[in-house]
Short mmCIF file of C-alpha atoms in Angstrom, two decimals:
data_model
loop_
_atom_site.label_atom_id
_atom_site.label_comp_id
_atom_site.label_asym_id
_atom_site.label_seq_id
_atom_site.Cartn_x
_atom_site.Cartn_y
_atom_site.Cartn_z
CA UNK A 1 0.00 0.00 0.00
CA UNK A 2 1.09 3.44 -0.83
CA UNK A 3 -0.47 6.52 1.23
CA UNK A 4 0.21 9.86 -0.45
CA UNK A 5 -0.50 13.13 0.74
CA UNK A 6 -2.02 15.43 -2.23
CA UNK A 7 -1.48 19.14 -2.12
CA UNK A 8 -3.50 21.96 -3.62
CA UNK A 9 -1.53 24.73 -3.13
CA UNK A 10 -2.55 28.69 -1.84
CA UNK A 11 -1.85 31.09 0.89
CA UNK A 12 -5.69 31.54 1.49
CA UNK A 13 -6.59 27.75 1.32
CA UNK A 14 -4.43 24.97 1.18
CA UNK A 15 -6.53 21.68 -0.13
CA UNK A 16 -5.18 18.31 0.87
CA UNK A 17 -6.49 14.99 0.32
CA UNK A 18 -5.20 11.56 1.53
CA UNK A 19 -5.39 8.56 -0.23
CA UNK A 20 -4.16 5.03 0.18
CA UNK A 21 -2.97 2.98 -3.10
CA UNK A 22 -2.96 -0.46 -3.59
CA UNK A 23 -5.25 -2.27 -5.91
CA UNK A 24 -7.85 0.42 -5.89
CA UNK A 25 -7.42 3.51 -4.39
CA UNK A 26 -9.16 4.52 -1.20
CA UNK A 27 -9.35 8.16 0.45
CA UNK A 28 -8.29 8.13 3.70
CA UNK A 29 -9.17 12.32 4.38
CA UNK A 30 -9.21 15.57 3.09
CA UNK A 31 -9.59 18.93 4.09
CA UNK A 32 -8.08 23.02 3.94
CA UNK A 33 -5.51 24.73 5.45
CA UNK A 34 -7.31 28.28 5.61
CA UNK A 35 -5.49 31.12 6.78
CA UNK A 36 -7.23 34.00 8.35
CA UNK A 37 -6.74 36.82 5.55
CA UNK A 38 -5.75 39.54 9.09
CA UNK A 39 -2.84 37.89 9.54
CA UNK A 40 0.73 38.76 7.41
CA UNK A 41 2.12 36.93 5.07
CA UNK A 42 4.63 35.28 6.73
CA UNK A 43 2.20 34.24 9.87
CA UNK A 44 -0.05 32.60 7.45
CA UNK A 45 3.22 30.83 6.01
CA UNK A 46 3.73 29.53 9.52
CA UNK A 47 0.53 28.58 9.76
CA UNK A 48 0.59 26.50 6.51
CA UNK A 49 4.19 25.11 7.45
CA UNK A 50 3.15 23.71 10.48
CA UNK A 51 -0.31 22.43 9.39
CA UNK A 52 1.64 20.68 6.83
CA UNK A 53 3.96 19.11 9.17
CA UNK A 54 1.18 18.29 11.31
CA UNK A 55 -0.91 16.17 8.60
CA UNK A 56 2.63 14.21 7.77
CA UNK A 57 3.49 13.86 11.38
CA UNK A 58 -0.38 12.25 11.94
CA UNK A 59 -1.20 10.65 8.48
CA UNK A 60 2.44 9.07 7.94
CA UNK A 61 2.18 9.21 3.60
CA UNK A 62 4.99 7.95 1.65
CA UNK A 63 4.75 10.99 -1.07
CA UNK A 64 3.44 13.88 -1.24
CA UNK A 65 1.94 14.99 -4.64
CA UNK A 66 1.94 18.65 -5.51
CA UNK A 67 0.26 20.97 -8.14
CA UNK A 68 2.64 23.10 -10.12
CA UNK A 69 1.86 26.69 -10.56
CA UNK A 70 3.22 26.80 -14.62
CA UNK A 71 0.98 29.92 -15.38
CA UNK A 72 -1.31 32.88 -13.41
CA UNK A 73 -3.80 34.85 -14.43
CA UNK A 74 -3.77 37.32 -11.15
CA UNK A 75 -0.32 38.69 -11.22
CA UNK A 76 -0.97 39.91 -7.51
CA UNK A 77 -1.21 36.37 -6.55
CA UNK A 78 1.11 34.60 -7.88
CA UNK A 79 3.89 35.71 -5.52
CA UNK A 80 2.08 34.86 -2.03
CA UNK A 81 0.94 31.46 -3.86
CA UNK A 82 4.64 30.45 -5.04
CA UNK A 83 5.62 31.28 -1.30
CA UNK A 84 3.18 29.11 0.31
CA UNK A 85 4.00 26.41 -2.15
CA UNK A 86 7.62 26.95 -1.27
CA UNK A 87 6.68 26.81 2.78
CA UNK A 88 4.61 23.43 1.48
CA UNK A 89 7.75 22.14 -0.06
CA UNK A 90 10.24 23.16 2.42
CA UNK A 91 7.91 20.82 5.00
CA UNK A 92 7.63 17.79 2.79
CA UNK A 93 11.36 18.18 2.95
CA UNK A 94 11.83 18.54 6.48
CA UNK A 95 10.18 15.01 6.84
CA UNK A 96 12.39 13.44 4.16
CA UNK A 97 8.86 12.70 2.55
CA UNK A 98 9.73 12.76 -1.52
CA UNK A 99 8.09 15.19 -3.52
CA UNK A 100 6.08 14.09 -7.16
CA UNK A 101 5.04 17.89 -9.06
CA UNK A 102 2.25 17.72 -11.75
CA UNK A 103 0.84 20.39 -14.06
CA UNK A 104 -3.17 21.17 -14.02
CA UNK A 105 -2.87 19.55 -17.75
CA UNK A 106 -1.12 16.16 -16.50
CA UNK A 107 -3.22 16.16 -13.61
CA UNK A 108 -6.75 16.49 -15.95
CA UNK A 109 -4.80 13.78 -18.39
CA UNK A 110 -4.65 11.51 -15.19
CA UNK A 111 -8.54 11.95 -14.13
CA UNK A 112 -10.36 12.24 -17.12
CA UNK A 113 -7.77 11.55 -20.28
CA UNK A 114 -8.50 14.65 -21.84
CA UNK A 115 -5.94 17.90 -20.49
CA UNK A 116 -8.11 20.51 -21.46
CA UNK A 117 -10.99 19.18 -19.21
CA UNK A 118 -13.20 21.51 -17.38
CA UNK A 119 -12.73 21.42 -13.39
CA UNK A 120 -16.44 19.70 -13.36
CA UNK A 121 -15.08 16.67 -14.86
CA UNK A 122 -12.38 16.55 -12.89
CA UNK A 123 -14.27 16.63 -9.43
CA UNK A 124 -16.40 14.46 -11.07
CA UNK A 125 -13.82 11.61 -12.02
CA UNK A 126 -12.32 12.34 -8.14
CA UNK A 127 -16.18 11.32 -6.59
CA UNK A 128 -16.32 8.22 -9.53
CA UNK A 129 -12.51 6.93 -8.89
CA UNK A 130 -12.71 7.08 -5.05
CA UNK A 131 -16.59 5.47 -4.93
CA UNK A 132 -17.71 9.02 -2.85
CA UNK A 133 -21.52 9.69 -2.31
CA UNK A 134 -20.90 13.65 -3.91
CA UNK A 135 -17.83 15.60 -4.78
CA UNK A 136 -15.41 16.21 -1.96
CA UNK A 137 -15.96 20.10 -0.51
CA UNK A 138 -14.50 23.10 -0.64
CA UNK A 139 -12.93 22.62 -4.42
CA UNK A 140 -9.22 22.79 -2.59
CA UNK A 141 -10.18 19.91 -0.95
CA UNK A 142 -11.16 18.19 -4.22
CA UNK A 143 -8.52 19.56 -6.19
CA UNK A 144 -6.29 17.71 -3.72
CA UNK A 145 -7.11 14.62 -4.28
CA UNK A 146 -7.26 14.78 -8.07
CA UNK A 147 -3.44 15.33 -7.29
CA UNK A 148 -3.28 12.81 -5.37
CA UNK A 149 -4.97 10.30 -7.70
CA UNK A 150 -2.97 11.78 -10.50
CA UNK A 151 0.32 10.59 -8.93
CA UNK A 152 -1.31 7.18 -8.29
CA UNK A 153 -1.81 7.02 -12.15
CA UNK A 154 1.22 8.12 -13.22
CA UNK A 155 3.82 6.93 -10.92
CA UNK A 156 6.01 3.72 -12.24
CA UNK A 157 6.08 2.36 -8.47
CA UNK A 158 2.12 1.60 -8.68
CA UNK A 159 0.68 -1.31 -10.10
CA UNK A 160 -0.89 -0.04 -13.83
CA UNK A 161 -4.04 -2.45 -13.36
CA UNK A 162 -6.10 -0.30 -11.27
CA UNK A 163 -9.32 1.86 -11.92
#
């Protein structure tokens, strides 16, 4: 079994999402970081860093899967975002846990075999693939585990004859 530890990142709202990987893939949990928008940007940093830490420190996964940022459309952003995912990084690090990055069009590929898919179809193949009643909620949280799921797909490690 592999547990991995999918990352949506933000400095607002982290989504993560937990899955375990064997022959099929069950979620474990999922959930935000959110970050109260009063405090600076380097307390809500701290706050992600150590929320981080905390979900590897309780969950144990043996990756962590992480969504690249490759393009922005709000340059005021992109900055904060960048540093958070840095801070998200920098954590995975600090627990020796390796670190898989995937693009919003690998991660679509994964889900739904089509990169260009809209983020319906993509929550949508997250609630089919992990056998979920309704889409997971907020959209971080969703987003997440599509990353998650993604790296389950893609990575050599994993058996290919699942889902």
């Amino acid at each position: 079994i592999m547990r991995i530890l999918g990352i949506d990142p933000g400095y607002g709202i982290v989504g993560w999402g937990l899955i375990d990987v064997d022959n099929s893939i069950q979620v474990i949990d999922y959930g935000v970081v959110s970050t109260p928008k009063e405090l600076t940007l380097p307390e809500r940093l701290e706050v992600i860093y150590s929320s981080i830490q905390s979900l590897i420190n309780s969950y144990n996964p043996d990756v962590m899967s992480v969504e690249e940022l490759f393009y922005f459309k709000n340059q005021t952003t992109v900055i904060p975002v960048a540093e958070a995912r840095g801070v998200i990084l920098l954590s995975a690090k600090m627990c020796k846990l390796p670190i898989f990055e995937y693009t919003p069009l690998q991660i679509k590929q994964a889900l739904t075999g089509f990169g260009r898919a809209e983020k319906a179809q993509v929550q949508y193949m997250v609630k089919t693939l992990l056998g979920l009643e309704k889409v997971p909620k907020p959209d971080d949280a969703a987003d997440a585990l599509a990353v998650a799921i993604c790296h389950s797909q893609i990575n050599p490690r994993l058996n290919d004859n699942f889902v």
